[in-house]
Amino acid sequence: MSNFGAGVCTLLVSVLISAVSQIMLKKAADRKYENRLREYLNPLVIAAYGLFFISTILTMLALRYVPLSLQPILESAGYIYVSVMGYFLLKERFSRRKLLGLALILLGIFIYSVNIAG
């Protein structure tokens, strides 16, 4: 695999890790805590922010091999990851608007990928 391909894969993994941490924070927000300090200093929230940190490091490593102009396009995959995980883990529903939005994101990623490959 080329450095570019490895960078793209690293960036997509970084986005996935970030999406997982967002779901963890949503789960933590649904819980009741005995005080304000426990709301922010609990294992789920601390782990989620740790994952955000790992995601940031991976993104910086990936950008050594991926053009900066491609980063926002690949980063938009996070909306898809979060929506799918929200559906399965949080029992959130897909509205028609949400499905249309996700389809537009996929179309945008596809169009950009075709242009960069050609």
Short mmCIF file of N, CA, C and O in Angstrom, two decimals:
data_model
loop_
_atom_site.label_atom_id
_atom_site.label_comp_id
_atom_site.label_asym_id
_atom_site.label_seq_id
_atom_site.Cartn_x
_atom_site.Cartn_y
_atom_site.Cartn_z
N MET A 1 0.85 -1.18 0.00
CA MET A 1 0.00 0.00 0.00
C MET A 1 0.90 1.24 0.00
O MET A 1 1.88 1.31 0.73
N SER A 2 0.53 2.20 -0.79
CA SER A 2 1.31 3.43 -0.87
C SER A 2 1.13 4.27 0.40
O SER A 2 0.23 4.04 1.20
N ASN A 3 2.03 5.24 0.53
CA ASN A 3 1.90 6.15 1.67
C ASN A 3 0.58 6.90 1.62
O ASN A 3 -0.04 7.15 2.65
N PHE A 4 0.14 7.27 0.41
CA PHE A 4 -1.14 7.97 0.25
C PHE A 4 -2.28 7.08 0.74
O PHE A 4 -3.14 7.51 1.51
N GLY A 5 -2.30 5.81 0.30
CA GLY A 5 -3.35 4.88 0.72
C GLY A 5 -3.35 4.64 2.22
O GLY A 5 -4.41 4.60 2.86
N ALA A 6 -2.15 4.50 2.78
CA ALA A 6 -2.05 4.32 4.23
C ALA A 6 -2.54 5.57 4.96
O ALA A 6 -3.20 5.47 6.00
N GLY A 7 -2.23 6.74 4.41
CA GLY A 7 -2.70 7.98 5.02
C GLY A 7 -4.21 8.10 4.99
O GLY A 7 -4.82 8.52 5.98
N VAL A 8 -4.81 7.72 3.86
CA VAL A 8 -6.28 7.76 3.75
C VAL A 8 -6.90 6.81 4.76
O VAL A 8 -7.86 7.16 5.46
N CYS A 9 -6.37 5.59 4.84
CA CYS A 9 -6.90 4.61 5.81
C CYS A 9 -6.74 5.12 7.25
O CYS A 9 -7.66 4.99 8.06
N THR A 10 -5.59 5.69 7.55
CA THR A 10 -5.35 6.24 8.89
C THR A 10 -6.34 7.35 9.20
O THR A 10 -6.90 7.42 10.30
N LEU A 11 -6.59 8.20 8.21
CA LEU A 11 -7.53 9.31 8.42
C LEU A 11 -8.95 8.78 8.65
O LEU A 11 -9.67 9.27 9.52
N LEU A 12 -9.36 7.76 7.89
CA LEU A 12 -10.70 7.18 8.08
C LEU A 12 -10.82 6.49 9.43
O LEU A 12 -11.88 6.56 10.08
N VAL A 13 -9.76 5.84 9.89
CA VAL A 13 -9.77 5.22 11.23
C VAL A 13 -9.86 6.32 12.29
O VAL A 13 -10.59 6.18 13.28
N SER A 14 -9.14 7.40 12.07
CA SER A 14 -9.20 8.53 13.00
C SER A 14 -10.62 9.08 13.11
O SER A 14 -11.11 9.37 14.21
N VAL A 15 -11.28 9.20 11.98
CA VAL A 15 -12.67 9.69 11.97
C VAL A 15 -13.58 8.70 12.69
O VAL A 15 -14.47 9.10 13.45
N LEU A 16 -13.36 7.41 12.49
CA LEU A 16 -14.16 6.39 13.18
C LEU A 16 -13.95 6.47 14.69
O LEU A 16 -14.92 6.41 15.46
N ILE A 17 -12.72 6.63 15.11
CA ILE A 17 -12.43 6.74 16.55
C ILE A 17 -13.12 7.98 17.13
O ILE A 17 -13.70 7.93 18.22
N SER A 18 -13.08 9.06 16.40
CA SER A 18 -13.76 10.28 16.85
C SER A 18 -15.26 10.06 16.96
O SER A 18 -15.90 10.53 17.91
N ALA A 19 -15.84 9.33 16.00
CA ALA A 19 -17.28 9.05 16.03
C ALA A 19 -17.63 8.18 17.25
O ALA A 19 -18.65 8.41 17.90
N VAL A 20 -16.79 7.20 17.54
CA VAL A 20 -17.03 6.35 18.72
C VAL A 20 -17.01 7.20 19.99
O VAL A 20 -17.86 7.05 20.87
N SER A 21 -16.06 8.13 20.07
CA SER A 21 -16.00 8.97 21.26
C SER A 21 -17.22 9.89 21.36
O SER A 21 -17.70 10.16 22.47
N GLN A 22 -17.75 10.33 20.24
CA GLN A 22 -18.98 11.14 20.27
C GLN A 22 -20.16 10.34 20.81
O GLN A 22 -20.96 10.85 21.60
N ILE A 23 -20.25 9.08 20.39
CA ILE A 23 -21.33 8.21 20.90
C ILE A 23 -21.14 7.99 22.40
O ILE A 23 -22.11 8.00 23.16
N MET A 24 -19.91 7.80 22.84
CA MET A 24 -19.65 7.63 24.27
C MET A 24 -20.09 8.86 25.05
O MET A 24 -20.69 8.74 26.13
N LEU A 25 -19.82 10.05 24.53
CA LEU A 25 -20.24 11.28 25.21
C LEU A 25 -21.76 11.41 25.23
O LEU A 25 -22.34 11.89 26.21
N LYS A 26 -22.43 10.98 24.15
CA LYS A 26 -23.89 11.00 24.14
C LYS A 26 -24.45 10.06 25.21
O LYS A 26 -25.40 10.39 25.90
N LYS A 27 -23.84 8.87 25.31
CA LYS A 27 -24.26 7.91 26.34
C LYS A 27 -24.05 8.50 27.74
O LYS A 27 -24.91 8.36 28.62
N ALA A 28 -22.94 9.15 27.95
CA ALA A 28 -22.64 9.74 29.26
C ALA A 28 -23.62 10.86 29.58
O ALA A 28 -24.01 11.04 30.73
N ALA A 29 -24.03 11.61 28.58
CA ALA A 29 -24.97 12.72 28.79
C ALA A 29 -26.36 12.23 29.17
O ALA A 29 -27.12 12.96 29.80
N ASP A 30 -26.69 10.99 28.81
CA ASP A 30 -28.01 10.44 29.14
C ASP A 30 -28.12 9.97 30.58
O ASP A 30 -29.21 9.68 31.06
N ARG A 31 -27.01 9.90 31.26
CA ARG A 31 -27.01 9.41 32.65
C ARG A 31 -27.21 10.57 33.63
O ARG A 31 -26.93 11.71 33.33
N LYS A 32 -27.68 10.22 34.80
CA LYS A 32 -27.83 11.18 35.89
C LYS A 32 -26.63 11.03 36.83
O LYS A 32 -26.20 9.92 37.13
N TYR A 33 -26.12 12.15 37.30
CA TYR A 33 -24.95 12.14 38.16
C TYR A 33 -25.28 12.83 39.48
O TYR A 33 -26.11 13.72 39.53
N GLU A 34 -24.56 12.42 40.52
CA GLU A 34 -24.83 12.96 41.85
C GLU A 34 -24.39 14.41 42.01
O GLU A 34 -24.94 15.14 42.81
N ASN A 35 -23.41 14.82 41.21
CA ASN A 35 -22.98 16.23 41.24
C ASN A 35 -22.31 16.60 39.92
O ASN A 35 -22.07 15.75 39.08
N ARG A 36 -22.02 17.87 39.77
CA ARG A 36 -21.45 18.41 38.53
C ARG A 36 -20.06 17.83 38.24
O ARG A 36 -19.71 17.58 37.10
N LEU A 37 -19.29 17.62 39.29
CA LEU A 37 -17.94 17.08 39.13
C LEU A 37 -17.98 15.66 38.54
O LEU A 37 -17.22 15.34 37.63
N ARG A 38 -18.88 14.83 39.04
CA ARG A 38 -19.03 13.46 38.54
C ARG A 38 -19.51 13.43 37.09
O ARG A 38 -19.23 12.49 36.36
N GLU A 39 -20.22 14.46 36.70
CA GLU A 39 -20.74 14.55 35.34
C GLU A 39 -19.58 14.61 34.33
O GLU A 39 -19.67 14.09 33.23
N TYR A 40 -18.49 15.26 34.72
CA TYR A 40 -17.35 15.43 33.83
C TYR A 40 -16.18 14.51 34.16
O TYR A 40 -15.38 14.21 33.29
N LEU A 41 -16.08 14.08 35.39
CA LEU A 41 -15.00 13.21 35.80
C LEU A 41 -15.53 11.81 36.07
O LEU A 41 -15.62 11.37 37.22
N ASN A 42 -15.88 11.11 35.02
CA ASN A 42 -16.29 9.72 35.13
C ASN A 42 -15.57 8.94 34.02
O ASN A 42 -15.11 9.53 33.04
N PRO A 43 -15.45 7.64 34.17
CA PRO A 43 -14.66 6.86 33.22
C PRO A 43 -15.10 7.00 31.75
O PRO A 43 -14.26 7.04 30.86
N LEU A 44 -16.38 7.07 31.50
CA LEU A 44 -16.88 7.15 30.13
C LEU A 44 -16.46 8.46 29.46
O LEU A 44 -15.98 8.47 28.32
N VAL A 45 -16.59 9.56 30.17
CA VAL A 45 -16.22 10.87 29.62
C VAL A 45 -14.70 10.96 29.45
O VAL A 45 -14.20 11.42 28.41
N ILE A 46 -13.96 10.50 30.43
CA ILE A 46 -12.50 10.55 30.35
C ILE A 46 -12.00 9.69 29.18
O ILE A 46 -11.12 10.11 28.41
N ALA A 47 -12.57 8.49 29.03
CA ALA A 47 -12.18 7.62 27.91
C ALA A 47 -12.54 8.26 26.56
O ALA A 47 -11.75 8.18 25.61
N ALA A 48 -13.70 8.90 26.49
CA ALA A 48 -14.11 9.55 25.24
C ALA A 48 -13.13 10.66 24.86
O ALA A 48 -12.72 10.77 23.69
N TYR A 49 -12.72 11.47 25.82
CA TYR A 49 -11.76 12.53 25.51
C TYR A 49 -10.38 11.95 25.20
O TYR A 49 -9.63 12.50 24.39
N GLY A 50 -10.04 10.83 25.81
CA GLY A 50 -8.80 10.13 25.45
C GLY A 50 -8.82 9.68 24.00
O GLY A 50 -7.83 9.80 23.27
N LEU A 51 -9.98 9.16 23.56
CA LEU A 51 -10.13 8.75 22.16
C LEU A 51 -10.05 9.95 21.22
O LEU A 51 -9.47 9.85 20.12
N PHE A 52 -10.62 11.08 21.63
CA PHE A 52 -10.50 12.29 20.82
C PHE A 52 -9.02 12.66 20.64
O PHE A 52 -8.60 13.06 19.55
N PHE A 53 -8.25 12.53 21.69
CA PHE A 53 -6.82 12.85 21.62
C PHE A 53 -6.11 11.90 20.65
O PHE A 53 -5.32 12.34 19.80
N ILE A 54 -6.40 10.60 20.75
CA ILE A 54 -5.81 9.62 19.83
C ILE A 54 -6.21 9.94 18.39
O ILE A 54 -5.39 9.88 17.47
N SER A 55 -7.47 10.31 18.20
CA SER A 55 -7.95 10.67 16.86
C SER A 55 -7.19 11.86 16.30
O SER A 55 -6.81 11.89 15.12
N THR A 56 -6.92 12.84 17.15
CA THR A 56 -6.17 14.02 16.72
C THR A 56 -4.75 13.65 16.29
O THR A 56 -4.26 14.11 15.26
N ILE A 57 -4.10 12.79 17.07
CA ILE A 57 -2.74 12.35 16.73
C ILE A 57 -2.75 11.60 15.40
O ILE A 57 -1.90 11.84 14.53
N LEU A 58 -3.71 10.69 15.22
CA LEU A 58 -3.79 9.94 13.97
C LEU A 58 -4.05 10.86 12.77
O LEU A 58 -3.48 10.65 11.70
N THR A 59 -4.89 11.86 12.96
CA THR A 59 -5.15 12.81 11.89
C THR A 59 -3.87 13.55 11.50
O THR A 59 -3.57 13.71 10.31
N MET A 60 -3.12 13.98 12.48
CA MET A 60 -1.86 14.69 12.18
C MET A 60 -0.88 13.77 11.45
O MET A 60 -0.20 14.21 10.51
N LEU A 61 -0.81 12.50 11.85
CA LEU A 61 0.07 11.56 11.16
C LEU A 61 -0.40 11.33 9.72
O LEU A 61 0.42 11.26 8.80
N ALA A 62 -1.70 11.19 9.53
CA ALA A 62 -2.25 10.95 8.20
C ALA A 62 -1.99 12.12 7.26
O ALA A 62 -1.73 11.94 6.07
N LEU A 63 -2.04 13.33 7.80
CA LEU A 63 -1.87 14.52 6.96
C LEU A 63 -0.44 14.69 6.47
O LEU A 63 -0.17 15.55 5.63
N ARG A 64 0.46 13.84 6.91
CA ARG A 64 1.81 13.84 6.34
C ARG A 64 1.78 13.27 4.93
O ARG A 64 2.67 13.55 4.13
N TYR A 65 0.76 12.44 4.62
CA TYR A 65 0.70 11.75 3.34
C TYR A 65 -0.53 12.08 2.51
O TYR A 65 -0.61 11.73 1.35
N VAL A 66 -1.51 12.70 3.14
CA VAL A 66 -2.77 13.04 2.46
C VAL A 66 -2.83 14.55 2.27
O VAL A 66 -2.55 15.29 3.22
N PRO A 67 -3.19 15.01 1.07
CA PRO A 67 -3.31 16.46 0.88
C PRO A 67 -4.35 17.05 1.83
O PRO A 67 -5.40 16.45 2.07
N LEU A 68 -4.06 18.21 2.33
CA LEU A 68 -4.97 18.88 3.26
C LEU A 68 -6.34 19.10 2.63
O LEU A 68 -7.36 19.06 3.31
N SER A 69 -6.38 19.28 1.31
CA SER A 69 -7.65 19.51 0.62
C SER A 69 -8.56 18.28 0.67
O SER A 69 -9.78 18.40 0.54
N LEU A 70 -8.00 17.10 0.88
CA LEU A 70 -8.80 15.87 0.96
C LEU A 70 -9.34 15.63 2.37
O LEU A 70 -10.33 14.92 2.54
N GLN A 71 -8.72 16.21 3.37
CA GLN A 71 -9.09 15.96 4.77
C GLN A 71 -10.55 16.26 5.08
O GLN A 71 -11.23 15.42 5.67
N PRO A 72 -11.10 17.42 4.70
CA PRO A 72 -12.51 17.67 5.03
C PRO A 72 -13.47 16.69 4.36
O PRO A 72 -14.52 16.34 4.92
N ILE A 73 -13.11 16.22 3.17
CA ILE A 73 -13.95 15.26 2.46
C ILE A 73 -14.00 13.95 3.24
O ILE A 73 -15.08 13.40 3.49
N LEU A 74 -12.85 13.45 3.64
CA LEU A 74 -12.82 12.20 4.41
C LEU A 74 -13.40 12.38 5.80
O LEU A 74 -14.02 11.47 6.36
N GLU A 75 -13.21 13.56 6.37
CA GLU A 75 -13.76 13.86 7.70
C GLU A 75 -15.29 13.80 7.70
O GLU A 75 -15.91 13.48 8.70
N SER A 76 -15.90 14.09 6.56
CA SER A 76 -17.36 14.07 6.49
C SER A 76 -17.92 12.65 6.64
O SER A 76 -19.11 12.49 6.92
N ALA A 77 -17.07 11.64 6.50
CA ALA A 77 -17.51 10.27 6.76
C ALA A 77 -17.94 10.10 8.21
O ALA A 77 -18.73 9.20 8.54
N GLY A 78 -17.47 10.97 9.08
CA GLY A 78 -17.86 10.91 10.50
C GLY A 78 -19.36 11.05 10.69
O GLY A 78 -19.94 10.44 11.58
N TYR A 79 -20.01 11.87 9.85
CA TYR A 79 -21.47 12.01 9.95
C TYR A 79 -22.15 10.67 9.68
O TYR A 79 -23.15 10.33 10.31
N ILE A 80 -21.61 9.93 8.76
CA ILE A 80 -22.17 8.63 8.42
C ILE A 80 -21.93 7.66 9.56
O ILE A 80 -22.84 6.95 10.00
N TYR A 81 -20.69 7.62 10.07
CA TYR A 81 -20.37 6.73 11.19
C TYR A 81 -21.27 7.01 12.39
O TYR A 81 -21.84 6.08 12.97
N VAL A 82 -21.40 8.27 12.76
CA VAL A 82 -22.20 8.63 13.95
C VAL A 82 -23.67 8.27 13.72
O VAL A 82 -24.32 7.75 14.63
N SER A 83 -24.18 8.52 12.55
CA SER A 83 -25.59 8.21 12.26
C SER A 83 -25.86 6.71 12.35
O SER A 83 -26.85 6.28 12.94
N VAL A 84 -24.96 5.92 11.77
CA VAL A 84 -25.16 4.46 11.80
C VAL A 84 -25.01 3.93 13.23
O VAL A 84 -25.83 3.12 13.69
N MET A 85 -24.00 4.40 13.95
CA MET A 85 -23.85 3.96 15.34
C MET A 85 -25.01 4.44 16.20
O MET A 85 -25.47 3.72 17.09
N GLY A 86 -25.50 5.65 15.96
CA GLY A 86 -26.65 6.16 16.69
C GLY A 86 -27.88 5.31 16.47
O GLY A 86 -28.67 5.06 17.38
N TYR A 87 -28.05 4.83 15.25
CA TYR A 87 -29.19 3.97 14.91
C TYR A 87 -29.11 2.67 15.70
O TYR A 87 -30.10 2.23 16.29
N PHE A 88 -27.93 2.04 15.70
CA PHE A 88 -27.80 0.74 16.34
C PHE A 88 -27.60 0.81 17.85
O PHE A 88 -28.15 -0.01 18.58
N LEU A 89 -26.87 1.79 18.33
CA LEU A 89 -26.54 1.84 19.76
C LEU A 89 -27.48 2.72 20.58
O LEU A 89 -27.69 2.45 21.76
N LEU A 90 -28.00 3.77 19.97
CA LEU A 90 -28.85 4.70 20.71
C LEU A 90 -30.32 4.63 20.29
O LEU A 90 -31.15 5.39 20.77
N LYS A 91 -30.59 3.75 19.35
CA LYS A 91 -31.96 3.53 18.84
C LYS A 91 -32.54 4.81 18.22
O LYS A 91 -33.73 5.06 18.30
N GLU A 92 -31.67 5.62 17.61
CA GLU A 92 -32.14 6.82 16.90
C GLU A 92 -32.70 6.39 15.55
O GLU A 92 -32.32 5.38 14.99
N ARG A 93 -33.61 7.18 15.03
CA ARG A 93 -34.26 6.86 13.76
C ARG A 93 -33.70 7.72 12.64
O ARG A 93 -33.18 8.81 12.86
N PHE A 94 -33.82 7.18 11.43
CA PHE A 94 -33.44 7.93 10.23
C PHE A 94 -34.68 8.58 9.65
O PHE A 94 -35.60 7.90 9.23
N SER A 95 -34.69 9.90 9.60
CA SER A 95 -35.78 10.60 8.91
C SER A 95 -35.41 10.68 7.44
O SER A 95 -34.28 10.39 7.03
N ARG A 96 -36.35 11.07 6.62
CA ARG A 96 -36.07 11.23 5.19
C ARG A 96 -35.01 12.29 4.96
O ARG A 96 -34.14 12.15 4.10
N ARG A 97 -35.07 13.37 5.73
CA ARG A 97 -34.07 14.44 5.59
C ARG A 97 -32.68 13.95 5.95
O ARG A 97 -31.70 14.29 5.30
N LYS A 98 -32.61 13.14 7.00
CA LYS A 98 -31.32 12.61 7.43
C LYS A 98 -30.76 11.66 6.37
O LYS A 98 -29.57 11.71 6.04
N LEU A 99 -31.61 10.79 5.83
CA LEU A 99 -31.17 9.88 4.78
C LEU A 99 -30.72 10.65 3.54
O LEU A 99 -29.71 10.30 2.91
N LEU A 100 -31.45 11.70 3.18
CA LEU A 100 -31.06 12.52 2.04
C LEU A 100 -29.71 13.19 2.31
O LEU A 100 -28.83 13.22 1.43
N GLY A 101 -29.52 13.70 3.51
CA GLY A 101 -28.26 14.33 3.87
C GLY A 101 -27.10 13.35 3.80
O GLY A 101 -26.03 13.67 3.27
N LEU A 102 -27.30 12.14 4.31
CA LEU A 102 -26.25 11.12 4.26
C LEU A 102 -25.95 10.72 2.83
O LEU A 102 -24.78 10.51 2.46
N ALA A 103 -26.98 10.63 2.00
CA ALA A 103 -26.78 10.30 0.58
C ALA A 103 -25.97 11.40 -0.11
O ALA A 103 -25.08 11.12 -0.93
N LEU A 104 -26.25 12.66 0.22
CA LEU A 104 -25.50 13.77 -0.38
C LEU A 104 -24.03 13.74 0.05
O LEU A 104 -23.13 14.04 -0.74
N ILE A 105 -23.80 13.38 1.31
CA ILE A 105 -22.42 13.27 1.80
C ILE A 105 -21.69 12.17 1.02
O ILE A 105 -20.57 12.37 0.54
N LEU A 106 -22.34 11.01 0.87
CA LEU A 106 -21.71 9.91 0.12
C LEU A 106 -21.46 10.31 -1.33
O LEU A 106 -20.40 10.00 -1.89
N LEU A 107 -22.41 11.01 -1.92
CA LEU A 107 -22.25 11.47 -3.30
C LEU A 107 -21.07 12.43 -3.40
O LEU A 107 -20.25 12.34 -4.32
N GLY A 108 -20.96 13.35 -2.45
CA GLY A 108 -19.85 14.30 -2.45
C GLY A 108 -18.50 13.60 -2.31
O GLY A 108 -17.54 13.94 -3.01
N ILE A 109 -18.42 12.61 -1.42
CA ILE A 109 -17.18 11.85 -1.27
C ILE A 109 -16.84 11.13 -2.57
O ILE A 109 -15.70 11.14 -3.03
N PHE A 110 -17.86 10.53 -3.19
CA PHE A 110 -17.64 9.80 -4.43
C PHE A 110 -17.17 10.74 -5.55
O PHE A 110 -16.19 10.44 -6.25
N ILE A 111 -17.84 11.85 -5.72
CA ILE A 111 -17.48 12.80 -6.79
C ILE A 111 -16.06 13.31 -6.58
O ILE A 111 -15.25 13.38 -7.51
N TYR A 112 -15.72 13.67 -5.36
CA TYR A 112 -14.37 14.16 -5.08
C TYR A 112 -13.34 13.08 -5.34
O TYR A 112 -12.27 13.35 -5.90
N SER A 113 -13.66 11.83 -4.95
CA SER A 113 -12.73 10.72 -5.16
C SER A 113 -12.49 10.46 -6.63
O SER A 113 -11.36 10.18 -7.04
N VAL A 114 -13.53 10.54 -7.44
CA VAL A 114 -13.40 10.35 -8.88
C VAL A 114 -12.52 11.44 -9.47
O VAL A 114 -11.64 11.19 -10.30
N ASN A 115 -12.72 12.69 -9.02
CA ASN A 115 -11.93 13.80 -9.54
C ASN A 115 -10.46 13.71 -9.15
O ASN A 115 -9.58 14.07 -9.91
N ILE A 116 -10.20 13.22 -7.94
CA ILE A 116 -8.81 13.13 -7.48
C ILE A 116 -8.10 11.95 -8.17
O ILE A 116 -6.91 12.01 -8.42
N ALA A 117 -8.84 10.89 -8.46
CA ALA A 117 -8.25 9.72 -9.10
C ALA A 117 -8.00 9.97 -10.59
O ALA A 117 -7.12 9.38 -11.19
N GLY A 118 -8.81 10.85 -11.18
CA GLY A 118 -8.71 11.08 -12.63
C GLY A 118 -7.89 12.20 -13.00
O GLY A 118 -6.83 12.55 -13.01
#
